Short mmCIF file of C-alpha atoms in Angstrom, two decimals:
data_model
loop_
_atom_site.label_atom_id
_atom_site.label_comp_id
_atom_site.label_asym_id
_atom_site.label_seq_id
_atom_site.Cartn_x
_atom_site.Cartn_y
_atom_site.Cartn_z
CA MET A 1 -28.47 -35.49 -11.61
CA THR A 2 -27.93 -32.04 -13.08
CA GLU A 3 -24.77 -30.97 -14.79
CA PRO A 4 -22.17 -30.13 -12.15
CA SER A 5 -21.20 -26.53 -11.71
CA VAL A 6 -17.54 -27.45 -11.41
CA ARG A 7 -15.99 -30.46 -13.06
CA VAL A 8 -12.30 -31.24 -12.67
CA ARG A 9 -10.67 -34.37 -14.04
CA GLY A 10 -7.08 -35.50 -13.78
CA LEU A 11 -5.76 -32.11 -12.67
CA ASN A 12 -2.01 -31.84 -12.22
CA ARG A 13 -0.02 -28.82 -11.10
CA GLU A 14 3.70 -28.76 -10.51
CA PHE A 15 5.90 -26.08 -9.02
CA GLY A 16 9.33 -26.95 -10.35
CA ASP A 17 9.94 -30.51 -9.20
CA ARG A 18 7.23 -30.43 -6.58
CA ARG A 19 3.91 -31.88 -7.62
CA VAL A 20 1.23 -30.04 -5.68
CA LEU A 21 -1.88 -31.46 -7.32
CA THR A 22 -1.85 -35.05 -8.50
CA ASP A 23 -4.51 -36.39 -10.80
CA LEU A 24 -7.19 -34.57 -8.86
CA ASP A 25 -10.91 -35.02 -9.56
CA ILE A 26 -13.65 -32.86 -8.12
CA ASP A 27 -17.31 -32.15 -8.82
CA ILE A 28 -19.38 -29.38 -7.31
CA GLN A 29 -23.12 -29.26 -7.94
CA PRO A 30 -24.90 -25.97 -8.57
CA GLY A 31 -25.81 -24.39 -5.26
CA GLU A 32 -23.72 -26.83 -3.26
CA PHE A 33 -21.60 -25.63 -0.32
CA VAL A 34 -18.36 -27.57 -0.30
CA ALA A 35 -15.61 -27.17 2.24
CA LEU A 36 -12.06 -28.10 1.38
CA LEU A 37 -9.93 -29.12 4.33
CA GLY A 38 -6.26 -29.87 4.52
CA HIS A 39 -2.98 -29.10 6.18
CA SER A 40 -1.31 -25.91 5.10
CA GLY A 41 0.70 -26.54 1.99
CA CYS A 42 -1.48 -29.45 0.86
CA GLY A 43 -2.49 -27.64 -2.30
CA LYS A 44 -5.96 -26.43 -1.37
CA SER A 45 -5.22 -22.79 -2.13
CA THR A 46 -3.57 -23.85 -5.38
CA LEU A 47 -6.74 -25.65 -6.36
CA LEU A 48 -8.79 -22.58 -5.51
CA ARG A 49 -6.51 -20.34 -7.56
CA ILE A 50 -6.83 -22.68 -10.52
CA LEU A 51 -10.63 -22.65 -10.25
CA ALA A 52 -10.49 -18.85 -10.00
CA GLY A 53 -8.47 -18.70 -13.20
CA ILE A 54 -5.44 -17.04 -11.59
CA ASP A 55 -3.25 -20.06 -12.18
CA ALA A 56 -3.38 -21.74 -15.55
CA GLU A 57 -0.12 -23.69 -15.72
CA ILE A 58 -1.99 -26.94 -15.42
CA GLU A 59 -2.65 -30.27 -17.02
CA GLY A 60 -6.07 -31.85 -17.00
CA VAL A 61 -9.68 -30.87 -17.50
CA VAL A 62 -11.07 -27.94 -15.53
CA GLU A 63 -14.61 -26.78 -16.23
CA VAL A 64 -15.94 -23.90 -14.17
CA PRO A 65 -18.87 -21.50 -14.45
CA GLN A 66 -18.17 -18.31 -16.29
CA ARG A 67 -19.20 -16.08 -13.39
CA ARG A 68 -16.85 -16.71 -10.50
CA ALA A 69 -15.80 -14.56 -7.61
CA VAL A 70 -13.14 -14.88 -4.96
CA ALA A 71 -12.72 -13.67 -1.41
CA PHE A 72 -9.16 -14.08 -0.23
CA GLN A 73 -7.74 -14.66 3.21
CA SER A 74 -6.82 -10.99 3.46
CA PRO A 75 -9.53 -8.68 2.14
CA ARG A 76 -7.27 -7.19 -0.54
CA LEU A 77 -9.24 -3.97 -0.84
CA MET A 78 -7.61 -1.16 -2.78
CA PRO A 79 -6.75 1.24 0.03
CA TRP A 80 -6.97 4.25 -2.31
CA LYS A 81 -10.56 3.62 -3.29
CA ARG A 82 -13.55 4.32 -1.10
CA VAL A 83 -15.34 1.22 0.08
CA TRP A 84 -18.17 1.44 -2.44
CA ARG A 85 -15.75 1.88 -5.33
CA ASN A 86 -13.92 -1.21 -4.17
CA VAL A 87 -17.15 -3.18 -4.30
CA VAL A 88 -17.90 -2.36 -7.93
CA LEU A 89 -14.29 -2.27 -9.13
CA GLY A 90 -13.86 -4.25 -12.32
CA LEU A 91 -17.53 -4.29 -13.25
CA PRO A 92 -18.22 -3.04 -16.77
CA GLY A 93 -19.65 0.45 -17.19
CA ARG A 94 -19.62 3.43 -14.87
CA PRO A 95 -19.16 2.72 -11.15
CA ASP A 96 -22.68 2.34 -9.78
CA ARG A 97 -22.85 3.59 -6.22
CA ASP A 98 -26.42 2.42 -5.60
CA LEU A 99 -25.53 -1.09 -6.66
CA ALA A 100 -22.52 -1.09 -4.34
CA ILE A 101 -24.56 0.17 -1.41
CA ARG A 102 -27.19 -2.50 -2.03
CA TYR A 103 -24.61 -5.25 -1.69
CA LEU A 104 -22.89 -3.54 1.21
CA ASP A 105 -26.29 -3.53 2.89
CA GLU A 106 -26.42 -7.29 2.51
CA VAL A 107 -23.27 -7.64 4.58
CA GLY A 108 -24.50 -5.05 7.07
CA LEU A 109 -22.21 -2.24 5.93
CA GLY A 110 -24.60 -0.08 3.92
CA GLY A 111 -23.51 2.99 5.89
CA HIS A 112 -19.82 2.47 5.25
CA GLY A 113 -19.79 3.00 1.49
CA GLY A 114 -18.07 6.37 1.65
CA VAL A 115 -15.18 5.57 3.99
CA TRP A 116 -11.62 4.53 3.23
CA PRO A 117 -10.84 0.82 3.66
CA LYS A 118 -8.12 1.64 6.22
CA THR A 119 -10.77 2.84 8.66
CA LEU A 120 -12.52 -0.55 8.71
CA SER A 121 -11.91 -3.30 11.25
CA GLY A 122 -10.64 -6.66 10.03
CA GLY A 123 -14.10 -8.20 10.13
CA GLU A 124 -15.67 -5.27 8.31
CA ALA A 125 -13.02 -5.34 5.60
CA GLN A 126 -13.63 -9.03 5.11
CA ARG A 127 -17.36 -8.37 4.75
CA VAL A 128 -16.66 -5.71 2.14
CA SER A 129 -14.61 -8.31 0.32
CA LEU A 130 -17.65 -10.63 0.43
CA ALA A 131 -19.88 -7.87 -0.93
CA ARG A 132 -17.34 -7.27 -3.69
CA ALA A 133 -17.53 -10.96 -4.59
CA LEU A 134 -21.34 -11.14 -4.46
CA VAL A 135 -21.95 -8.03 -6.55
CA ARG A 136 -20.64 -10.09 -9.47
CA GLU A 137 -23.57 -12.52 -8.90
CA PRO A 138 -21.23 -15.49 -9.18
CA GLU A 139 -22.36 -19.00 -9.98
CA LEU A 140 -19.30 -20.17 -8.09
CA LEU A 141 -18.03 -18.37 -5.01
CA LEU A 142 -14.49 -19.25 -4.00
CA LEU A 143 -13.55 -18.46 -0.42
CA ASP A 144 -9.91 -18.90 0.57
CA GLU A 145 -9.81 -19.08 4.37
CA PRO A 146 -11.66 -15.78 4.49
CA PHE A 147 -12.01 -15.79 8.26
CA GLY A 148 -8.58 -17.13 9.14
CA ALA A 149 -7.41 -13.82 10.55
CA LEU A 150 -10.55 -12.95 12.52
CA ASP A 151 -11.07 -13.35 16.25
CA ALA A 152 -13.45 -16.09 17.41
CA LEU A 153 -16.49 -13.86 17.98
CA THR A 154 -16.20 -11.98 14.71
CA ARG A 155 -15.59 -15.25 12.98
CA ALA A 156 -18.78 -16.86 14.30
CA LYS A 157 -20.78 -13.88 13.05
CA ALA A 158 -19.08 -13.99 9.69
CA GLN A 159 -19.83 -17.69 9.33
CA ARG A 160 -23.51 -17.07 9.94
CA LEU A 161 -23.42 -14.26 7.40
CA VAL A 162 -21.87 -16.51 4.78
CA ILE A 163 -24.61 -19.09 5.24
CA ASP A 164 -27.29 -16.40 4.92
CA LEU A 165 -25.70 -14.97 1.78
CA TRP A 166 -25.27 -18.40 0.25
CA ARG A 167 -28.95 -19.20 0.85
CA GLN A 168 -30.00 -15.91 -0.71
CA HIS A 169 -27.80 -16.14 -3.77
CA GLY A 170 -27.91 -19.88 -4.30
CA CYS A 171 -24.42 -20.03 -5.77
CA ALA A 172 -22.09 -22.98 -5.45
CA VAL A 173 -19.44 -22.32 -2.82
CA LEU A 174 -15.98 -23.75 -2.39
CA PHE A 175 -14.76 -22.81 1.05
CA VAL A 176 -11.11 -23.50 1.75
CA THR A 177 -10.23 -23.78 5.42
CA HIS A 178 -8.01 -25.66 7.82
CA ASP A 179 -10.58 -25.45 10.59
CA VAL A 180 -12.47 -28.74 10.93
CA GLU A 181 -15.25 -27.26 13.02
CA GLU A 182 -15.79 -24.40 10.60
CA SER A 183 -16.06 -26.81 7.67
CA LEU A 184 -18.68 -28.88 9.52
CA LEU A 185 -20.66 -25.83 10.59
CA LEU A 186 -20.96 -24.52 7.05
CA ALA A 187 -20.70 -27.14 4.35
CA ASP A 188 -22.97 -29.71 2.70
CA ARG A 189 -19.93 -31.75 1.92
CA VAL A 190 -16.41 -31.69 3.33
CA LEU A 191 -13.46 -32.77 1.23
CA VAL A 192 -10.11 -33.57 2.78
CA MET A 193 -7.08 -32.99 0.64
CA ASP A 194 -3.91 -34.93 1.09
CA GLU A 195 -0.87 -35.39 -1.12
CA GLY A 196 -2.35 -33.38 -3.94
CA ARG A 197 -5.68 -35.14 -4.32
CA ILE A 198 -9.07 -35.41 -2.63
CA ALA A 199 -8.30 -38.16 -0.14
CA HIS A 200 -11.56 -38.28 1.80
CA GLU A 201 -15.01 -36.85 1.65
CA VAL A 202 -17.95 -36.71 3.97
CA THR A 203 -21.52 -35.49 3.53
CA VAL A 204 -22.81 -33.38 6.39
CA ASP A 205 -26.49 -34.20 6.67
CA LEU A 206 -27.32 -31.89 9.55
CA PRO A 207 -29.85 -29.06 9.59
CA ARG A 208 -28.43 -25.56 9.96
CA PRO A 209 -27.70 -23.82 12.26
CA ARG A 210 -25.60 -26.68 13.50
CA ASP A 211 -24.70 -27.53 17.04
CA VAL A 212 -21.09 -28.40 17.72
CA GLY A 213 -22.28 -30.63 20.59
CA ASP A 214 -24.57 -32.75 18.41
CA PRO A 215 -23.40 -36.41 18.51
CA THR A 216 -23.34 -36.70 14.72
CA PHE A 217 -21.32 -33.50 14.55
CA VAL A 218 -18.88 -34.80 17.13
CA ALA A 219 -18.54 -38.09 15.31
CA LEU A 220 -17.89 -36.36 12.01
CA ARG A 221 -15.34 -34.11 13.61
CA GLY A 222 -13.54 -37.11 15.03
CA ARG A 223 -13.48 -38.72 11.62
CA LEU A 224 -12.14 -35.62 9.89
CA LEU A 225 -9.51 -35.05 12.54
CA GLY A 226 -8.50 -38.68 12.22
CA TRP A 227 -8.04 -38.24 8.48
CA LEU A 228 -5.99 -35.17 9.11
CA GLY A 229 -3.88 -37.11 11.58
CA VAL A 230 -5.00 -35.20 14.68
CA ARG A 231 -6.59 -36.88 17.69
CA ASP A 232 -9.83 -35.31 18.81
CA ALA A 233 -9.33 -34.65 22.50
CA SER A 234 -12.90 -33.51 23.03
CA ALA A 235 -14.53 -36.61 21.55
CA ARG A 236 -15.72 -39.31 23.91
CA PRO A 237 -14.25 -42.76 23.25
CA ASP A 238 -17.65 -44.23 22.27
CA THR A 239 -18.12 -41.69 19.50
CA THR A 240 -14.68 -42.11 18.02
CA PRO A 241 -14.99 -43.91 14.73
CA ALA A 242 -13.54 -47.40 14.51
CA SER A 243 -11.20 -46.61 11.67
CA MET B 1 14.89 -18.69 52.20
CA THR B 2 14.23 -22.23 50.96
CA ARG B 3 15.67 -23.63 47.84
CA ALA B 4 13.31 -23.29 44.91
CA ASP B 5 11.92 -26.65 43.94
CA PRO B 6 10.47 -26.48 40.43
CA LEU B 7 8.06 -29.34 41.14
CA ALA B 8 6.76 -28.05 44.47
CA PRO B 9 3.37 -26.37 44.41
CA PRO B 10 3.57 -22.64 44.88
CA GLY B 11 3.63 -22.03 48.62
CA PRO B 12 2.52 -18.93 50.43
CA PRO B 13 4.09 -15.89 48.84
CA SER B 14 7.32 -14.90 50.51
CA ALA B 15 7.94 -11.32 51.37
CA VAL B 16 7.92 -9.34 48.16
CA ARG B 17 9.93 -6.23 48.02
CA ARG B 18 7.61 -3.50 46.87
CA VAL B 19 8.30 -0.09 45.54
CA THR B 20 5.80 2.69 45.39
CA VAL B 21 5.04 4.13 41.98
CA GLU B 22 5.22 7.85 42.56
CA PRO B 23 2.83 9.94 40.55
CA GLU B 24 4.88 12.13 38.30
CA ARG B 25 4.80 15.67 39.60
CA ARG B 26 4.53 18.32 36.97
CA ARG B 27 7.46 20.61 37.32
CA SER B 28 6.22 23.96 38.42
CA GLY B 29 7.99 27.25 37.90
CA LEU B 30 8.93 28.75 34.61
CA THR B 31 7.58 26.70 31.70
CA LEU B 32 7.68 28.34 28.32
CA PRO B 33 5.43 27.15 25.53
CA ARG B 34 7.26 24.87 23.16
CA ALA B 35 6.89 27.28 20.22
CA VAL B 36 8.58 30.03 22.23
CA ARG B 37 11.39 27.72 23.32
CA ARG B 38 12.01 26.68 19.74
CA THR B 39 12.42 30.28 18.60
CA ILE B 40 15.04 31.07 21.26
CA GLY B 41 17.88 29.49 19.28
CA PRO B 42 17.30 31.24 15.96
CA VAL B 43 16.65 34.58 17.69
CA ALA B 44 19.85 34.26 19.71
CA PHE B 45 21.72 33.44 16.52
CA LEU B 46 20.39 36.54 14.77
CA LEU B 47 21.15 38.63 17.83
CA ALA B 48 24.73 37.37 17.98
CA TRP B 49 25.12 38.14 14.30
CA TYR B 50 23.74 41.65 14.84
CA VAL B 51 25.98 42.32 17.84
CA ALA B 52 29.05 41.02 16.01
CA SER B 53 28.29 43.32 13.07
CA ALA B 54 27.44 46.34 15.22
CA THR B 55 30.65 46.08 17.25
CA GLY B 56 32.72 45.73 14.08
CA ALA B 57 33.87 42.21 14.97
CA LEU B 58 32.23 41.07 11.74
CA PRO B 59 33.26 43.42 8.94
CA PRO B 60 30.61 44.00 6.23
CA ASP B 61 32.81 42.68 3.43
CA VAL B 62 32.86 39.33 5.24
CA LEU B 63 29.20 39.32 6.14
CA ALA B 64 26.78 42.23 6.14
CA SER B 65 24.76 42.91 9.28
CA PRO B 66 21.22 41.57 9.42
CA VAL B 67 19.91 45.13 9.37
CA ASP B 68 21.71 45.80 6.10
CA VAL B 69 20.39 42.56 4.68
CA VAL B 70 16.81 43.52 5.47
CA SER B 71 17.15 47.04 4.10
CA GLN B 72 18.86 45.66 1.00
CA ALA B 73 15.97 43.22 0.53
CA VAL B 74 13.50 46.10 0.81
CA GLN B 75 15.56 48.17 -1.60
CA LEU B 76 15.88 45.37 -4.17
CA THR B 77 12.19 44.62 -3.96
CA ALA B 78 11.25 48.30 -4.28
CA ASP B 79 13.21 48.83 -7.48
CA GLY B 80 11.84 45.59 -8.92
CA GLU B 81 15.24 43.96 -9.39
CA LEU B 82 14.58 41.13 -6.96
CA THR B 83 11.11 40.40 -8.31
CA SER B 84 12.28 40.16 -11.89
CA ALA B 85 15.24 37.99 -10.82
CA ILE B 86 12.87 35.64 -8.98
CA LEU B 87 10.58 35.47 -11.99
CA THR B 88 13.46 34.68 -14.34
CA SER B 89 14.88 32.01 -12.04
CA GLY B 90 11.46 30.60 -11.28
CA GLN B 91 10.75 30.27 -14.97
CA ARG B 92 14.02 28.39 -15.48
CA ALA B 93 13.26 26.08 -12.59
CA LEU B 94 9.72 25.44 -13.78
CA THR B 95 10.70 24.81 -17.41
CA GLY B 96 13.51 22.49 -16.39
CA PHE B 97 11.30 20.76 -13.89
CA LEU B 98 8.52 20.16 -16.40
CA LEU B 99 10.95 18.96 -19.03
CA GLY B 100 12.90 16.64 -16.74
CA GLY B 101 9.74 15.57 -14.98
CA SER B 102 7.98 14.49 -18.14
CA ILE B 103 11.00 12.57 -19.35
CA ALA B 104 11.38 10.87 -15.97
CA VAL B 105 7.70 9.98 -15.71
CA ALA B 106 7.65 8.57 -19.23
CA LEU B 107 10.76 6.47 -18.63
CA ALA B 108 9.58 5.28 -15.23
CA LEU B 109 6.20 4.23 -16.62
CA VAL B 110 7.75 2.27 -19.47
CA ALA B 111 10.36 0.66 -17.21
CA GLY B 112 7.89 0.05 -14.40
CA LEU B 113 5.06 -1.40 -16.42
CA PHE B 114 6.85 -3.46 -19.04
CA ARG B 115 9.51 -6.11 -18.56
CA LEU B 116 11.16 -5.14 -21.85
CA GLY B 117 11.16 -1.48 -20.84
CA GLU B 118 12.80 -2.37 -17.54
CA ASP B 119 15.56 -4.30 -19.26
CA LEU B 120 16.28 -1.51 -21.71
CA ILE B 121 15.84 1.54 -19.50
CA ASP B 122 16.61 0.76 -15.91
CA ALA B 123 20.22 -0.29 -16.33
CA THR B 124 20.87 2.67 -18.62
CA VAL B 125 19.43 5.22 -16.21
CA GLY B 126 21.32 3.55 -13.38
CA MET B 127 24.55 3.95 -15.33
CA ILE B 128 24.01 7.62 -16.20
CA ARG B 129 23.04 8.37 -12.62
CA THR B 130 26.55 7.60 -11.41
CA ILE B 131 27.78 10.73 -13.21
CA PRO B 132 27.64 13.69 -10.83
CA TRP B 133 25.41 16.01 -12.80
CA VAL B 134 27.18 19.16 -11.64
CA GLY B 135 30.22 17.89 -13.49
CA LEU B 136 28.28 18.10 -16.72
CA ILE B 137 28.18 21.91 -16.66
CA PRO B 138 31.26 22.38 -18.91
CA LEU B 139 29.86 19.91 -21.42
CA PHE B 140 26.47 21.60 -21.33
CA ILE B 141 28.06 24.97 -22.02
CA ILE B 142 29.85 23.51 -25.05
CA TRP B 143 26.66 21.86 -26.28
CA PHE B 144 24.06 24.49 -25.47
CA GLY B 145 26.00 27.74 -25.24
CA ILE B 146 25.62 30.13 -22.34
CA ASP B 147 22.03 31.29 -22.65
CA GLU B 148 18.95 29.68 -21.06
CA THR B 149 19.34 26.19 -22.51
CA PRO B 150 22.20 24.82 -20.36
CA LYS B 151 20.53 26.06 -17.17
CA ILE B 152 17.22 24.45 -18.07
CA ALA B 153 18.98 21.27 -19.16
CA LEU B 154 20.83 21.10 -15.87
CA VAL B 155 17.62 21.48 -13.88
CA ALA B 156 15.90 18.88 -16.05
CA LEU B 157 18.72 16.43 -15.50
CA ALA B 158 18.78 16.98 -11.75
CA VAL B 159 15.01 16.56 -11.51
CA SER B 160 14.74 13.43 -13.60
CA PHE B 161 16.81 11.02 -11.51
CA PRO B 162 15.01 11.21 -8.16
CA LEU B 163 11.66 11.27 -9.91
CA TYR B 164 12.51 8.31 -12.11
CA PHE B 165 13.85 6.11 -9.35
CA ASN B 166 11.07 6.80 -6.88
CA LEU B 167 8.27 6.42 -9.41
CA TYR B 168 9.79 3.26 -10.84
CA GLY B 169 10.31 1.90 -7.34
CA GLY B 170 6.78 2.90 -6.39
CA ILE B 171 5.32 1.02 -9.35
CA ARG B 172 7.35 -2.06 -8.55
CA ALA B 173 6.43 -1.89 -4.87
CA VAL B 174 2.70 -2.19 -5.53
CA ASP B 175 1.40 -5.19 -3.62
CA ALA B 176 1.26 -8.20 -5.96
CA GLN B 177 -1.74 -9.45 -4.02
CA LEU B 178 -3.71 -6.36 -4.97
CA ILE B 179 -2.76 -6.77 -8.61
CA GLU B 180 -3.93 -10.36 -8.46
CA ALA B 181 -7.16 -9.29 -6.80
CA GLY B 182 -7.68 -6.69 -9.51
CA ARG B 183 -7.18 -9.31 -12.16
CA VAL B 184 -9.70 -11.64 -10.50
CA LEU B 185 -12.18 -8.76 -10.36
CA GLY B 186 -12.01 -8.54 -14.11
CA LEU B 187 -9.67 -5.60 -14.64
CA GLY B 188 -7.77 -5.70 -17.90
CA ARG B 189 -4.28 -4.35 -18.43
CA VAL B 190 -5.37 -0.75 -18.73
CA GLY B 191 -7.75 -1.08 -15.77
CA LEU B 192 -5.00 -2.56 -13.61
CA ILE B 193 -2.64 0.28 -14.46
CA ARG B 194 -5.30 2.90 -13.82
CA HIS B 195 -6.98 1.53 -10.71
CA VAL B 196 -4.24 -0.46 -9.00
CA ILE B 197 -0.70 0.21 -10.17
CA LEU B 198 -0.65 3.98 -10.60
CA PRO B 199 -2.57 4.82 -7.41
CA GLY B 200 -0.28 2.40 -5.58
CA ALA B 201 2.78 4.19 -6.94
CA VAL B 202 1.65 7.65 -5.79
CA PRO B 203 3.40 7.54 -2.39
CA GLY B 204 6.73 6.74 -4.06
CA ALA B 205 6.13 9.35 -6.75
CA LEU B 206 5.53 12.05 -4.14
CA VAL B 207 8.76 11.23 -2.34
CA GLY B 208 10.47 11.51 -5.70
CA LEU B 209 8.76 14.81 -6.35
CA ARG B 210 10.05 16.30 -3.12
CA TYR B 211 13.59 15.20 -3.85
CA ALA B 212 13.23 16.42 -7.42
CA LEU B 213 12.18 19.90 -6.38
CA GLY B 214 15.08 20.08 -3.94
CA SER B 215 17.46 19.10 -6.73
CA ALA B 216 15.82 21.57 -9.09
CA TRP B 217 16.73 24.56 -6.91
CA LEU B 218 20.19 23.19 -6.30
CA ALA B 219 20.77 22.73 -10.02
CA LEU B 220 19.51 26.25 -10.61
CA VAL B 221 22.02 27.69 -8.14
CA PHE B 222 24.84 25.87 -9.93
CA GLY B 223 23.54 26.71 -13.37
CA GLU B 224 23.03 30.38 -12.62
CA THR B 225 26.43 30.99 -11.12
CA VAL B 226 27.82 30.10 -14.52
CA ASN B 227 27.29 32.89 -16.97
CA ALA B 228 23.90 34.32 -16.23
CA THR B 229 22.76 37.71 -17.40
CA GLU B 230 19.65 37.81 -15.25
CA GLY B 231 18.07 35.89 -12.41
CA ILE B 232 18.98 35.32 -8.80
CA GLY B 233 22.33 33.75 -9.65
CA TYR B 234 23.27 36.77 -11.75
CA LEU B 235 22.33 39.06 -8.85
CA MET B 236 24.60 37.04 -6.60
CA ASN B 237 27.48 37.02 -9.04
CA THR B 238 27.47 40.76 -9.60
CA ALA B 239 27.18 41.27 -5.85
CA ARG B 240 30.27 39.11 -5.38
CA GLU B 241 32.28 41.39 -7.63
CA PHE B 242 31.39 44.39 -5.47
CA PHE B 243 31.67 42.56 -2.12
CA GLN B 244 27.98 43.23 -1.49
CA THR B 245 27.56 40.49 1.07
CA ASP B 246 24.11 41.80 1.98
CA VAL B 247 22.82 41.11 -1.55
CA ILE B 248 24.33 37.63 -1.47
CA VAL B 249 22.57 36.86 1.79
CA VAL B 250 19.28 38.19 0.39
CA CYS B 251 19.65 35.87 -2.60
CA LEU B 252 20.43 32.88 -0.38
CA VAL B 253 17.35 33.59 1.71
CA VAL B 254 15.27 33.85 -1.47
CA TYR B 255 16.54 30.45 -2.65
CA ALA B 256 15.66 28.99 0.74
CA ILE B 257 12.17 30.48 0.68
CA LEU B 258 11.55 29.21 -2.87
CA GLY B 259 12.61 25.73 -1.71
CA LEU B 260 10.30 25.93 1.27
CA ILE B 261 7.37 27.01 -0.85
CA SER B 262 7.80 24.20 -3.35
CA ASP B 263 8.13 21.68 -0.52
CA PHE B 264 4.96 23.05 1.02
CA ILE B 265 3.09 22.64 -2.26
CA VAL B 266 4.16 19.00 -2.54
CA ARG B 267 3.07 18.39 1.04
CA LEU B 268 -0.35 19.85 0.28
CA LEU B 269 -0.55 17.69 -2.82
CA GLY B 270 0.40 14.66 -0.74
CA ARG B 271 -2.25 15.40 1.84
CA TYR B 272 -4.83 15.50 -0.93
CA LEU B 273 -3.62 12.48 -2.89
CA LEU B 274 -2.87 10.30 0.10
CA SER B 275 -5.90 11.10 2.20
CA TRP B 276 -6.71 7.39 2.10
CA ARG B 277 -3.62 6.62 4.13
CA SER B 278 -4.63 8.30 7.35
CA SER B 279 -7.69 7.46 9.35
CA PHE B 280 -8.82 11.02 8.82
CA ASP B 281 -11.87 10.84 6.59
CA GLY B 282 -11.59 14.24 4.99
CA THR B 283 -15.06 15.41 5.91
#
């Protein structure tokens, strides 16, 4: 086995008296797509922020690739910078418009480089945010519920786009979500967080694009929902896991 | 009518009382364009003023007639007195504005960007602000004499408070999420200030600028009525001594126009600096 891209051992994070991450271990292989599931407030965004380097008040061992990029739940574009300038913001050297347009092209927005972010739709802004992450050629791409605020149709398109981009760039991805179906559609491996640690994990051995009606898919969904404490109403009794 | 049973399935709809939605008829007859309607009031006001003056109901030593005001304005412009007064006053306003503005911007940047600066500066400025600045005129005369300095100092003081508070507030109101995003994107301290914090503070700064310019003219009026030997305030003061109400009105109108012009300039500046805020793309 190759060296993991991300290696976390015994990670603890406390907010005052509240312990959000407890002795957490996690490994992510290079090029692996990992989804992180959990109830809101379970600490998954905290973990992502730690891996991103935004939050460093921690105990434990955290090893991450040097080149990381984040796309947040809201696109967080600077409204006073044209779209292309947002994409290359923070890169060393002079802002390179051609580079920005190349990455905007990848997310299907090559023609939108010169507009203000306020003129974009929610889905477009989120794609710009993806382009802004990818232009950094990250070895680890951290996605914090990036499609949480999108409508179902836009979301499905965005999910497909993420898979395409991941295949092209071959980076490791940590995708934080609370949507079980989304995690199963996208990830190689789904981790379920509970009480500040990785409580469960499941490998999704299905070819992409995946079919939500596939029996294996349904079974996995039932298992994940069970771990999250939600009954899967759409699962047939015979596919519900025994425990 | 039967009693409503919440569990019963919805039966056939009972008779619903309907009303017809009438299409709104456009009122015909005399409709004046809005711009014309809006001018009726001011025109009527001027007319009433004229009539009152012409009939002698309004004596000229109370208020000169609008005709006299206009001819006085023409007269003062022709002999160059008004122009030179405007230039003198404008120079005072500009000098004071630049002085007070630079002090305010410097203080707001230090207080807005650094925790230590905030602790040292913000409370101090807040304390000084509670002094009504017009009340400082006697002190300024003692300190700076009666020439240009106290007038400029007064303008500078009046300008600095609104500018300071709005710029400081604008810096502190920048979305923390954007700052975090900037940090994740690899911006250092200087980069964050340049690309995130300062652009984010521009809307607040422009509001401050508008208030500041308003205060600048106000401070100038106060400053110039005390011991001026030239400028619009001096023109007004000498006119007072000779009951030349027409000159006073001309000066008031000039102050108003100067205020309008400076406000217009800030609005233009805002349209340029904040073009990202509207959906208008600028092309």
